[in-house]
Short mmCIF file of C-alpha atoms in Angstrom, two decimals:
data_model
loop_
_atom_site.label_atom_id
_atom_site.label_comp_id
_atom_site.label_asym_id
_atom_site.label_seq_id
_atom_site.Cartn_x
_atom_site.Cartn_y
_atom_site.Cartn_z
CA UNK A 1 -6.11 36.38 -73.13
CA UNK A 2 -7.52 35.12 -76.40
CA UNK A 3 -11.02 33.80 -75.70
CA UNK A 4 -10.84 31.42 -78.65
CA UNK A 5 -7.98 29.73 -76.84
CA UNK A 6 -10.76 27.93 -74.95
CA UNK A 7 -9.57 24.56 -73.79
CA UNK A 8 -6.35 24.64 -75.76
CA UNK A 9 -3.63 23.74 -73.31
CA UNK A 10 -1.11 26.26 -72.07
CA UNK A 11 2.50 25.83 -71.00
CA UNK A 12 4.09 27.23 -67.87
CA UNK A 13 7.66 28.39 -67.40
CA UNK A 14 9.44 29.32 -64.16
CA UNK A 15 12.65 31.28 -64.57
CA UNK A 16 14.77 31.78 -61.44
CA UNK A 17 11.51 32.19 -59.56
CA UNK A 18 11.92 32.95 -55.88
CA UNK A 19 9.34 33.34 -53.12
CA UNK A 20 10.22 34.84 -49.76
CA UNK A 21 7.38 35.12 -47.24
CA UNK A 22 7.03 38.22 -45.05
CA UNK A 23 8.39 36.22 -42.06
CA UNK A 24 11.58 35.50 -43.97
CA UNK A 25 10.79 31.89 -44.89
CA UNK A 26 11.97 31.01 -48.38
CA UNK A 27 9.13 29.15 -50.09
CA UNK A 28 10.80 28.81 -53.47
CA UNK A 29 14.50 28.95 -54.28
CA UNK A 30 15.41 30.11 -57.80
CA UNK A 31 13.18 27.57 -59.47
CA UNK A 32 13.69 26.79 -63.15
CA UNK A 33 10.94 24.60 -64.50
CA UNK A 34 9.12 24.21 -67.76
CA UNK A 35 5.77 22.48 -68.09
CA UNK A 36 4.60 21.71 -71.59
CA UNK A 37 1.03 22.23 -72.77
CA UNK A 38 -1.19 19.25 -71.90
CA UNK A 39 1.25 17.63 -69.47
CA UNK A 40 0.07 15.83 -66.30
CA UNK A 41 2.62 16.65 -63.63
CA UNK A 42 2.62 15.38 -60.06
CA UNK A 43 4.56 17.43 -57.53
CA UNK A 44 5.77 15.55 -54.46
CA UNK A 45 7.50 16.57 -51.26
CA UNK A 46 6.94 16.56 -47.53
CA UNK A 47 4.77 19.27 -45.98
CA UNK A 48 6.49 22.63 -46.11
CA UNK A 49 8.56 21.65 -49.14
CA UNK A 50 6.92 24.38 -51.22
CA UNK A 51 4.37 22.39 -53.23
CA UNK A 52 1.50 24.79 -52.51
CA UNK A 53 3.76 27.80 -53.03
CA UNK A 54 4.58 26.51 -56.51
CA UNK A 55 0.93 26.04 -57.52
CA UNK A 56 -0.22 29.30 -55.98
CA UNK A 57 2.50 31.25 -57.76
CA UNK A 58 1.06 30.16 -61.11
CA UNK A 59 -2.27 31.95 -60.55
CA UNK A 60 -0.73 34.78 -58.57
CA UNK A 61 -2.26 33.86 -55.19
CA UNK A 62 1.32 33.94 -53.88
CA UNK A 63 3.36 36.72 -55.45
CA UNK A 64 6.97 35.93 -56.33
CA UNK A 65 9.78 38.06 -54.96
CA UNK A 66 12.21 37.54 -57.82
CA UNK A 67 12.44 35.93 -61.25
CA UNK A 68 9.49 35.35 -63.58
CA UNK A 69 6.65 32.95 -64.17
CA UNK A 70 5.11 32.78 -67.62
CA UNK A 71 1.78 31.23 -68.41
CA UNK A 72 1.16 30.75 -72.13
CA UNK A 73 4.09 33.04 -72.86
CA UNK A 74 2.83 35.93 -70.70
CA UNK A 75 4.28 36.73 -67.33
CA UNK A 76 1.93 36.40 -64.35
CA UNK A 77 0.91 39.85 -63.03
CA UNK A 78 2.05 40.28 -59.45
CA UNK A 79 -0.68 42.69 -58.36
CA UNK A 80 -4.45 42.31 -58.16
CA UNK A 81 -5.64 43.63 -61.51
CA UNK A 82 -8.09 42.99 -64.32
CA UNK A 83 -5.26 41.29 -66.21
CA UNK A 84 -4.61 38.90 -63.32
CA UNK A 85 -8.34 38.14 -63.09
CA UNK A 86 -8.43 37.33 -66.80
CA UNK A 87 -5.52 34.93 -66.31
CA UNK A 88 -7.17 33.30 -63.29
CA UNK A 89 -10.40 32.91 -65.24
CA UNK A 90 -8.61 30.28 -67.37
CA UNK A 91 -6.85 28.50 -64.49
CA UNK A 92 -8.99 26.11 -62.48
CA UNK A 93 -7.98 25.35 -58.90
CA UNK A 94 -8.92 22.37 -56.74
CA UNK A 95 -8.33 22.40 -52.98
CA UNK A 96 -7.73 19.82 -50.27
CA UNK A 97 -10.69 21.13 -48.25
CA UNK A 98 -12.96 21.48 -51.34
CA UNK A 99 -13.91 25.08 -50.48
CA UNK A 100 -17.58 24.95 -51.35
CA UNK A 101 -20.40 27.04 -49.91
CA UNK A 102 -22.09 24.19 -48.05
CA UNK A 103 -25.46 25.87 -47.66
CA UNK A 104 -25.77 26.60 -51.39
CA UNK A 105 -26.68 24.12 -54.11
CA UNK A 106 -24.11 22.18 -56.10
CA UNK A 107 -25.16 24.23 -59.15
CA UNK A 108 -24.49 27.56 -57.42
CA UNK A 109 -21.06 26.32 -56.43
CA UNK A 110 -20.22 25.22 -59.97
CA UNK A 111 -21.44 28.55 -61.39
CA UNK A 112 -18.72 30.26 -59.33
CA UNK A 113 -16.45 28.93 -62.09
CA UNK A 114 -18.37 31.13 -64.55
CA UNK A 115 -18.13 34.35 -62.48
CA UNK A 116 -15.24 35.76 -64.46
CA UNK A 117 -16.84 34.82 -67.79
CA UNK A 118 -20.19 36.62 -67.56
CA UNK A 119 -20.94 40.37 -67.46
CA UNK A 120 -20.59 41.80 -63.96
CA UNK A 121 -24.21 42.91 -63.64
CA UNK A 122 -25.47 39.40 -64.47
CA UNK A 123 -23.32 37.83 -61.76
CA UNK A 124 -24.44 40.54 -59.34
CA UNK A 125 -28.14 39.88 -59.96
CA UNK A 126 -27.60 36.12 -60.13
CA UNK A 127 -29.03 36.09 -63.69
CA UNK A 128 -26.98 33.40 -65.38
CA UNK A 129 -27.14 33.09 -69.19
CA UNK A 130 -28.48 29.72 -70.41
CA UNK A 131 -25.16 29.16 -72.14
CA UNK A 132 -23.27 29.31 -68.84
CA UNK A 133 -25.75 27.07 -67.03
CA UNK A 134 -25.23 24.58 -69.85
CA UNK A 135 -21.45 24.70 -69.34
CA UNK A 136 -21.96 24.13 -65.59
CA UNK A 137 -24.22 21.14 -66.26
CA UNK A 138 -21.74 19.64 -68.73
CA UNK A 139 -18.98 20.02 -66.12
CA UNK A 140 -21.13 18.14 -63.59
CA UNK A 141 -21.85 15.42 -66.15
CA UNK A 142 -18.16 15.00 -66.80
CA UNK A 143 -17.56 14.07 -63.16
CA UNK A 144 -20.76 12.03 -63.01
CA UNK A 145 -22.79 13.98 -60.44
CA UNK A 146 -25.24 15.95 -62.61
CA UNK A 147 -28.09 14.30 -60.66
CA UNK A 148 -26.96 16.19 -57.53
CA UNK A 149 -27.18 19.63 -59.18
CA UNK A 150 -29.96 20.98 -56.92
CA UNK A 151 -28.80 19.41 -53.67
CA UNK A 152 -26.99 21.51 -51.06
CA UNK A 153 -23.24 20.96 -51.33
CA UNK A 154 -22.94 20.28 -47.59
CA UNK A 155 -25.13 17.17 -47.90
CA UNK A 156 -22.69 15.36 -50.21
CA UNK A 157 -19.93 12.96 -49.17
CA UNK A 158 -16.30 14.08 -49.23
CA UNK A 159 -15.61 12.40 -52.57
CA UNK A 160 -18.71 13.95 -54.13
CA UNK A 161 -17.79 17.38 -52.74
CA UNK A 162 -14.37 17.12 -54.34
CA UNK A 163 -16.08 16.25 -57.64
CA UNK A 164 -18.10 19.46 -57.29
CA UNK A 165 -14.75 21.19 -56.80
CA UNK A 166 -13.48 19.64 -60.02
CA UNK A 167 -16.69 20.60 -61.83
CA UNK A 168 -16.28 24.19 -60.62
CA UNK A 169 -12.77 24.23 -62.09
CA UNK A 170 -14.04 22.66 -65.35
CA UNK A 171 -16.81 25.24 -65.62
CA UNK A 172 -14.08 27.83 -66.08
CA UNK A 173 -13.19 26.06 -69.34
CA UNK A 174 -9.63 26.22 -68.12
CA UNK A 175 -6.43 25.67 -70.01
CA UNK A 176 -4.65 24.77 -66.76
CA UNK A 177 -5.86 22.91 -63.66
CA UNK A 178 -4.00 23.24 -60.37
CA UNK A 179 -4.92 20.63 -57.77
CA UNK A 180 -3.50 21.31 -54.30
CA UNK A 181 -3.54 18.01 -52.36
CA UNK A 182 -6.90 17.07 -53.87
CA UNK A 183 -7.14 13.69 -52.13
CA UNK A 184 -5.52 14.45 -48.77
CA UNK A 185 -8.87 14.45 -46.95
CA UNK A 186 -10.29 11.40 -48.77
CA UNK A 187 -10.13 7.66 -48.12
CA UNK A 188 -8.03 5.43 -50.44
CA UNK A 189 -10.93 4.25 -52.64
CA UNK A 190 -12.33 7.76 -53.14
CA UNK A 191 -8.81 9.10 -53.68
CA UNK A 192 -8.38 6.70 -56.56
CA UNK A 193 -11.69 7.78 -58.13
CA UNK A 194 -10.79 11.46 -57.90
CA UNK A 195 -7.31 10.86 -59.33
CA UNK A 196 -8.87 8.81 -62.15
CA UNK A 197 -11.19 11.74 -62.90
CA UNK A 198 -8.28 14.18 -63.07
CA UNK A 199 -6.27 11.90 -65.41
CA UNK A 200 -9.28 11.30 -67.65
CA UNK A 201 -10.02 15.04 -67.90
CA UNK A 202 -6.38 15.71 -68.74
CA UNK A 203 -6.51 13.06 -71.47
CA UNK A 204 -9.91 13.97 -72.91
CA UNK A 205 -9.62 17.77 -72.83
CA UNK A 206 -5.84 18.11 -72.94
CA UNK A 207 -5.84 20.54 -70.00
CA UNK A 208 -2.38 21.05 -68.53
CA UNK A 209 -2.69 19.58 -65.02
CA UNK A 210 -0.48 20.01 -61.94
CA UNK A 211 -1.30 17.91 -58.90
CA UNK A 212 0.35 18.23 -55.49
CA UNK A 213 0.51 14.91 -53.70
CA UNK A 214 1.96 13.91 -50.41
CA UNK A 215 1.73 10.17 -51.04
CA UNK A 216 4.41 8.43 -53.07
CA UNK A 217 2.42 5.48 -54.38
CA UNK A 218 -0.28 7.78 -55.80
CA UNK A 219 2.39 9.98 -57.36
CA UNK A 220 4.11 7.00 -58.97
CA UNK A 221 0.87 5.51 -60.21
CA UNK A 222 -0.67 8.65 -61.70
CA UNK A 223 2.17 11.00 -62.59
CA UNK A 224 3.34 11.12 -66.17
CA UNK A 225 6.06 13.34 -64.86
CA UNK A 226 7.16 13.68 -61.26
CA UNK A 227 8.65 16.85 -59.83
CA UNK A 228 10.22 16.52 -56.39
CA UNK A 229 10.61 19.52 -54.07
CA UNK A 230 12.52 19.86 -50.84
CA UNK A 231 12.83 23.11 -48.88
CA UNK A 232 11.62 25.07 -51.90
CA UNK A 233 14.20 23.56 -54.22
CA UNK A 234 13.78 21.28 -57.22
CA UNK A 235 15.45 17.98 -56.28
CA UNK A 236 13.88 15.61 -58.80
CA UNK A 237 12.34 15.91 -62.26
CA UNK A 238 11.62 12.78 -64.27
CA UNK A 239 9.22 10.02 -65.16
CA UNK A 240 7.68 7.63 -62.62
CA UNK A 241 9.52 4.63 -64.11
CA UNK A 242 12.95 6.04 -63.48
CA UNK A 243 12.31 7.32 -59.96
CA UNK A 244 14.24 5.25 -57.42
CA UNK A 245 14.15 4.70 -53.70
CA UNK A 246 17.22 6.92 -53.49
CA UNK A 247 15.37 9.73 -55.28
CA UNK A 248 12.54 9.54 -52.81
CA UNK A 249 15.02 9.63 -49.94
CA UNK A 250 16.48 12.77 -51.45
CA UNK A 251 13.01 14.34 -51.74
CA UNK A 252 11.91 13.44 -48.23
CA UNK A 253 15.29 13.63 -46.54
CA UNK A 254 14.66 10.24 -44.93
CA UNK A 255 13.73 6.66 -45.73
CA UNK A 256 10.28 5.99 -47.16
CA UNK A 257 7.82 4.55 -44.62
CA UNK A 258 4.30 3.12 -44.62
CA UNK A 259 3.02 6.59 -43.73
CA UNK A 260 4.03 7.87 -47.13
CA UNK A 261 1.77 5.39 -48.90
CA UNK A 262 -1.96 5.97 -49.25
CA UNK A 263 -3.10 2.84 -51.05
CA UNK A 264 -1.09 0.37 -48.93
CA UNK A 265 -4.22 -0.97 -47.22
CA UNK A 266 -5.81 -1.84 -50.54
CA UNK A 267 -5.53 -5.21 -52.24
CA UNK A 268 -4.30 -4.26 -55.68
CA UNK A 269 -1.42 -4.85 -58.08
CA UNK B 1 -7.85 4.15 -7.17
CA UNK B 2 -4.83 2.64 -5.44
CA UNK B 3 -2.51 5.20 -6.95
CA UNK B 4 -4.67 8.03 -5.72
CA UNK B 5 -3.92 7.06 -2.14
CA UNK B 6 -0.15 7.33 -2.60
CA UNK B 7 -0.16 10.44 -4.79
CA UNK B 8 0.63 13.72 -3.05
CA UNK B 9 -2.44 15.91 -3.01
CA UNK B 10 -1.67 19.60 -3.17
CA UNK B 11 -2.87 21.78 -0.27
CA UNK B 12 -5.74 24.05 -1.16
CA UNK B 13 -4.16 27.45 -1.57
CA UNK B 14 -5.34 29.93 1.11
CA UNK B 15 -7.93 32.43 0.05
CA UNK B 16 -6.58 35.91 -0.46
CA UNK B 17 -8.63 37.60 2.28
CA UNK B 18 -6.81 40.86 1.92
CA UNK B 19 -7.79 41.14 -1.78
CA UNK B 20 -11.42 40.20 -1.12
CA UNK B 21 -11.64 42.66 1.78
CA UNK B 22 -10.24 45.51 -0.28
CA UNK B 23 -12.56 44.79 -3.21
CA UNK B 24 -15.61 44.68 -0.92
CA UNK B 25 -14.61 47.87 0.88
CA UNK B 26 -14.06 49.57 -2.45
CA UNK B 27 -17.53 48.57 -3.68
CA UNK B 28 -19.22 49.75 -0.46
CA UNK B 29 -17.35 53.07 -0.49
CA UNK B 30 -18.11 53.67 -4.14
CA UNK B 31 -21.83 53.01 -3.65
CA UNK B 32 -21.97 55.23 -0.57
CA UNK B 33 -20.15 58.02 -2.41
CA UNK B 34 -22.56 57.75 -5.36
CA UNK B 35 -25.62 57.71 -3.10
CA UNK B 36 -24.38 60.88 -1.35
CA UNK B 37 -23.74 62.47 -4.71
CA UNK B 38 -27.28 62.04 -5.98
CA UNK B 39 -28.88 62.75 -2.62
CA UNK B 40 -30.28 59.26 -2.18
CA UNK B 41 -31.49 58.37 1.31
CA UNK B 42 -33.25 55.26 2.58
CA UNK B 43 -35.24 57.38 5.04
CA UNK B 44 -36.80 59.55 2.37
CA UNK B 45 -37.51 56.52 0.23
CA UNK B 46 -39.44 54.84 3.04
CA UNK B 47 -41.32 58.04 3.90
CA UNK B 48 -42.32 58.70 0.29
CA UNK B 49 -43.15 55.16 -0.72
CA UNK B 50 -46.78 56.06 -0.32
CA UNK B 51 -46.51 58.37 -3.32
CA UNK B 52 -45.33 55.49 -5.45
CA UNK B 53 -48.20 53.36 -4.20
CA UNK B 54 -50.65 56.12 -5.11
CA UNK B 55 -49.21 56.21 -8.63
CA UNK B 56 -49.55 52.46 -8.95
CA UNK B 57 -53.13 52.60 -7.64
CA UNK B 58 -54.01 55.29 -10.13
CA UNK B 59 -52.44 53.22 -12.88
CA UNK B 60 -54.56 50.18 -12.17
CA UNK B 61 -56.66 48.75 -13.74
CA UNK B 62 -55.54 49.49 -17.29
CA UNK B 63 -58.13 51.46 -19.23
CA UNK B 64 -59.32 48.89 -21.80
CA UNK B 65 -61.81 51.33 -23.30
CA UNK B 66 -58.77 53.23 -24.53
CA UNK B 67 -57.62 50.20 -26.58
CA UNK B 68 -59.44 51.03 -29.89
CA UNK B 69 -57.80 54.45 -29.99
CA UNK B 70 -54.39 52.79 -29.76
CA UNK B 71 -54.83 50.83 -32.97
CA UNK B 72 -53.74 53.52 -35.45
CA UNK B 73 -50.69 54.77 -33.46
CA UNK B 74 -49.60 51.19 -32.80
CA UNK B 75 -49.79 50.45 -36.52
CA UNK B 76 -47.68 53.55 -37.12
CA UNK B 77 -45.11 52.30 -34.60
CA UNK B 78 -44.85 48.97 -36.41
CA UNK B 79 -44.56 50.76 -39.76
CA UNK B 80 -41.79 53.03 -38.42
CA UNK B 81 -39.97 49.97 -37.09
CA UNK B 82 -40.33 48.08 -40.39
CA UNK B 83 -38.99 50.96 -42.50
CA UNK B 84 -36.13 51.57 -40.07
CA UNK B 85 -35.22 47.88 -39.95
CA UNK B 86 -35.37 47.21 -43.70
CA UNK B 87 -33.52 50.33 -44.84
CA UNK B 88 -31.02 50.10 -41.99
CA UNK B 89 -30.37 46.39 -42.56
CA UNK B 90 -29.62 46.94 -46.26
CA UNK B 91 -27.29 49.87 -45.59
CA UNK B 92 -25.58 47.86 -42.85
CA UNK B 93 -24.28 45.29 -45.37
CA UNK B 94 -21.66 47.43 -47.15
CA UNK B 95 -20.77 49.15 -43.87
CA UNK B 96 -20.19 45.75 -42.20
CA UNK B 97 -18.16 44.39 -45.12
CA UNK B 98 -15.84 47.41 -45.13
CA UNK B 99 -15.46 47.19 -41.34
CA UNK B 100 -14.42 43.52 -41.46
CA UNK B 101 -10.62 43.37 -41.42
CA UNK B 102 -10.48 40.34 -43.74
CA UNK B 103 -12.69 41.85 -46.45
CA UNK B 104 -12.14 45.60 -46.34
CA UNK B 105 -10.49 47.64 -49.09
CA UNK B 106 -7.31 48.80 -47.42
CA UNK B 107 -6.53 50.10 -43.94
CA UNK B 108 -7.73 53.65 -44.65
CA UNK B 109 -11.23 52.58 -45.67
CA UNK B 110 -11.38 50.23 -42.71
CA UNK B 111 -10.33 52.97 -40.28
CA UNK B 112 -12.83 55.51 -41.61
CA UNK B 113 -15.70 53.01 -41.69
CA UNK B 114 -14.93 51.63 -38.24
CA UNK B 115 -14.95 55.12 -36.73
CA UNK B 116 -18.13 56.03 -38.59
CA UNK B 117 -19.75 52.98 -36.98
CA UNK B 118 -18.46 53.99 -33.56
CA UNK B 119 -19.95 57.46 -33.91
CA UNK B 120 -23.34 56.04 -34.96
CA UNK B 121 -23.30 53.74 -31.94
CA UNK B 122 -22.14 56.31 -29.43
CA UNK B 123 -24.90 58.83 -30.17
CA UNK B 124 -28.19 57.68 -28.60
CA UNK B 125 -31.33 57.02 -30.62
CA UNK B 126 -33.03 59.98 -28.91
CA UNK B 127 -30.36 62.27 -30.35
CA UNK B 128 -31.02 60.97 -33.86
CA UNK B 129 -34.77 61.35 -33.40
CA UNK B 130 -34.37 64.98 -32.34
CA UNK B 131 -31.92 65.63 -35.16
CA UNK B 132 -34.26 64.24 -37.81
CA UNK B 133 -37.30 65.87 -36.21
CA UNK B 134 -35.58 69.22 -36.67
CA UNK B 135 -34.60 68.33 -40.21
CA UNK B 136 -37.82 66.83 -41.61
CA UNK B 137 -40.31 67.95 -38.98
CA UNK B 138 -41.95 66.10 -36.08
CA UNK B 139 -43.64 62.84 -37.04
CA UNK B 140 -43.19 59.29 -38.19
CA UNK B 141 -40.67 60.11 -40.96
CA UNK B 142 -38.24 61.45 -38.36
CA UNK B 143 -38.82 58.29 -36.31
CA UNK B 144 -38.18 55.99 -39.27
CA UNK B 145 -34.94 57.84 -40.11
CA UNK B 146 -33.76 57.67 -36.50
CA UNK B 147 -34.45 53.94 -36.38
CA UNK B 148 -32.64 53.46 -39.69
CA UNK B 149 -29.49 54.90 -38.16
CA UNK B 150 -30.07 52.91 -34.97
CA UNK B 151 -30.44 49.66 -36.99
CA UNK B 152 -27.25 50.35 -38.95
CA UNK B 153 -25.40 50.89 -35.68
CA UNK B 154 -26.63 47.66 -34.08
CA UNK B 155 -26.49 45.34 -37.11
CA UNK B 156 -23.16 46.55 -38.55
CA UNK B 157 -21.38 46.12 -35.22
CA UNK B 158 -22.56 42.53 -34.77
CA UNK B 159 -22.38 41.53 -38.43
CA UNK B 160 -18.88 42.87 -39.11
CA UNK B 161 -17.65 40.63 -36.31
CA UNK B 162 -19.39 37.59 -37.82
CA UNK B 163 -17.81 38.42 -41.18
CA UNK B 164 -14.37 38.46 -39.59
CA UNK B 165 -14.94 34.87 -38.44
CA UNK B 166 -15.82 33.39 -41.86
CA UNK B 167 -13.76 30.74 -43.65
CA UNK B 168 -11.45 32.70 -45.95
CA UNK B 169 -10.55 29.56 -47.91
CA UNK B 170 -13.81 29.90 -49.73
CA UNK B 171 -13.28 33.52 -50.70
CA UNK B 172 -9.81 32.57 -51.94
CA UNK B 173 -11.36 29.90 -54.16
CA UNK B 174 -13.45 32.63 -55.79
CA UNK B 175 -10.44 34.86 -56.31
CA UNK B 176 -8.57 31.88 -57.79
CA UNK B 177 -11.40 31.50 -60.34
CA UNK B 178 -10.89 35.11 -61.43
CA UNK B 179 -13.66 36.63 -59.31
CA UNK B 180 -13.59 40.33 -58.45
CA UNK B 181 -13.62 41.78 -54.94
CA UNK B 182 -17.37 42.21 -54.92
CA UNK B 183 -17.92 38.70 -56.32
CA UNK B 184 -15.73 37.35 -53.54
CA UNK B 185 -17.95 39.14 -51.02
CA UNK B 186 -21.26 38.26 -52.70
CA UNK B 187 -20.56 34.61 -53.48
CA UNK B 188 -18.06 33.73 -50.75
CA UNK B 189 -18.51 35.86 -47.65
CA UNK B 190 -22.23 36.75 -47.52
CA UNK B 191 -23.71 33.24 -48.06
CA UNK B 192 -21.52 31.88 -45.27
CA UNK B 193 -22.85 34.40 -42.77
CA UNK B 194 -26.46 34.69 -43.97
CA UNK B 195 -28.06 33.07 -40.93
CA UNK B 196 -26.21 35.36 -38.51
CA UNK B 197 -27.24 38.37 -40.59
CA UNK B 198 -30.94 37.43 -40.51
CA UNK B 199 -30.75 36.83 -36.80
CA UNK B 200 -29.17 40.25 -36.17
CA UNK B 201 -31.79 41.96 -38.32
CA UNK B 202 -34.60 40.28 -36.35
CA UNK B 203 -32.92 41.41 -33.15
CA UNK B 204 -32.75 44.91 -34.60
CA UNK B 205 -36.49 44.81 -35.32
CA UNK B 206 -37.20 43.83 -31.71
CA UNK B 207 -35.10 46.74 -30.45
CA UNK B 208 -36.84 49.10 -32.88
CA UNK B 209 -40.31 48.25 -31.57
CA UNK B 210 -39.06 48.95 -28.05
CA UNK B 211 -37.25 52.13 -29.11
CA UNK B 212 -40.35 53.49 -30.87
CA UNK B 213 -41.90 54.07 -27.41
CA UNK B 214 -39.03 56.32 -26.40
CA UNK B 215 -38.89 58.08 -29.76
CA UNK B 216 -42.47 59.26 -29.31
CA UNK B 217 -41.30 61.34 -26.35
CA UNK B 218 -39.50 63.73 -28.70
CA UNK B 219 -42.35 63.78 -31.18
CA UNK B 220 -41.07 61.21 -33.62
CA UNK B 221 -44.47 59.58 -34.14
CA UNK B 222 -45.99 56.23 -33.19
CA UNK B 223 -47.43 54.96 -29.93
CA UNK B 224 -44.80 56.80 -27.90
CA UNK B 225 -46.38 60.12 -28.80
CA UNK B 226 -49.75 58.99 -27.33
CA UNK B 227 -47.86 57.74 -24.28
CA UNK B 228 -46.32 61.14 -23.75
CA UNK B 229 -49.67 62.99 -24.11
CA UNK B 230 -51.49 60.67 -21.69
CA UNK B 231 -48.64 60.83 -19.18
CA UNK B 232 -48.61 64.63 -19.11
CA UNK B 233 -52.42 64.55 -18.63
CA UNK B 234 -51.96 62.18 -15.64
CA UNK B 235 -54.10 59.51 -17.39
CA UNK B 236 -52.15 56.71 -15.74
CA UNK B 237 -54.69 53.97 -16.46
CA UNK B 238 -54.28 54.73 -20.14
CA UNK B 239 -50.48 54.77 -19.78
CA UNK B 240 -50.67 51.25 -18.31
CA UNK B 241 -52.77 50.16 -21.28
CA UNK B 242 -50.16 51.52 -23.71
CA UNK B 243 -47.31 49.79 -21.87
CA UNK B 244 -49.31 46.56 -21.89
CA UNK B 245 -49.81 46.75 -25.67
CA UNK B 246 -46.11 47.32 -26.32
CA UNK B 247 -45.21 44.54 -23.90
CA UNK B 248 -47.45 42.08 -25.74
CA UNK B 249 -46.07 43.20 -29.11
CA UNK B 250 -42.45 42.78 -27.97
CA UNK B 251 -43.18 39.32 -26.54
CA UNK B 252 -44.88 38.19 -29.76
CA UNK B 253 -42.04 39.50 -31.95
CA UNK B 254 -39.48 37.88 -29.68
CA UNK B 255 -41.21 34.50 -29.98
CA UNK B 256 -41.61 34.72 -33.75
CA UNK B 257 -38.01 35.75 -34.30
CA UNK B 258 -36.80 33.00 -31.95
CA UNK B 259 -38.65 30.45 -34.10
CA UNK B 260 -37.20 31.89 -37.33
CA UNK B 261 -33.68 31.93 -35.87
CA UNK B 262 -33.97 28.31 -34.73
CA UNK B 263 -35.05 27.26 -38.22
CA UNK B 264 -32.07 29.06 -39.76
CA UNK B 265 -29.33 27.38 -37.77
#
């Protein structure tokens, strides 16, 4: 991948992509989907609809059984290889359960985002170039927790830990960010802050961003484009203004209830 | 509590006397058979108990004047244990990683490494001491090498199991950021299990101090060698002194490592 590409956004294209798990479950059914560089896409669907499968196919964590996925015009390698690692180096990923080493400092966790960008011997000896430490610090500043750099990650609140997760992704200087249920383990207020961060980063840096969300109100509020999945199939693709109650019923296979809303308890709008 | 009175209480199931009787009879028979096999008899034991008392009398009091002469061999014992523990603990890391099913590099590597570990563990430390004594000559080097192997065997068995219990979400996050296999291990797996590792290494050190007594018997240096000489010269008061020194050392190390382990968790 061209290193000068830096933060320049990258598009993603699924062509008849299919994922069949070893137990026979079909996680993705002949998906055709194009995501333009710099887009902010929210993917909705009930659990098991294939939201995670879709995200994890983009960085090759879940190999596809058929069809192709192209990132920036190149197809995603389906085997562990140096090429796949180079692709992953430019794709940041954010997880529901944060996935930080709790006993290490926030800084160490963010530097994980630089692992694929420094010479192997430096990473091995934990000798980080000043340039990379600077990138890590700037990533922490962007999510507003640079003051916590030398605190152990486990001592932070859930919302702060997720910000460390975002900073780790940003430290990769990614052209794509994949967020897999980033607010599922957070309370409504913190969820809003984290979603605001993701939207702001998308706007400021133009990083193509895909966010999996279970909650409809969050999806409608934050998505510039909403993609609905059901049983591994694309059942909706459009803007939040045009999405109707009927569309949501089609996505969820049932009527929308209070349980599908995260911000309902809040006094807003 | 009103409902309790009306509810039907199940009868206590009868004890399976037949099973208990058989198990007890089996144990008694097995013990009797073993005692016959090794020629053990209560009569002889009672008749000869005087001999044991004589040995104990000869062994008491411990010969404290012998203490200064123990200083150098004891130091050598500690040095043997330190070398064995440090070198063994470092070598145990890659062996543990490759023996952990969730981290290893393919089933073949796992199988080979796992069996290598089993062989190390099956062969006793005395065997290794004799092997190395033949290879590099009698003395502390042979002892240190034997304890290195012994430490690898102990630490890698325990640590590989801890590694199998780590949170693999974290290692996946490192792979998702483009990290290599070794980076996944170094930044994801090892930090998660660091406290267990340190605790196993401390345990290994404790065992090594104990083992160094035995190793001396086959000429692998340290305080065990003095023990063997004094024992064959029937200097039982000196033998008691040596045992006392090792006992104190083991107790001290146990306490110190307990404190360190508590701090870690």
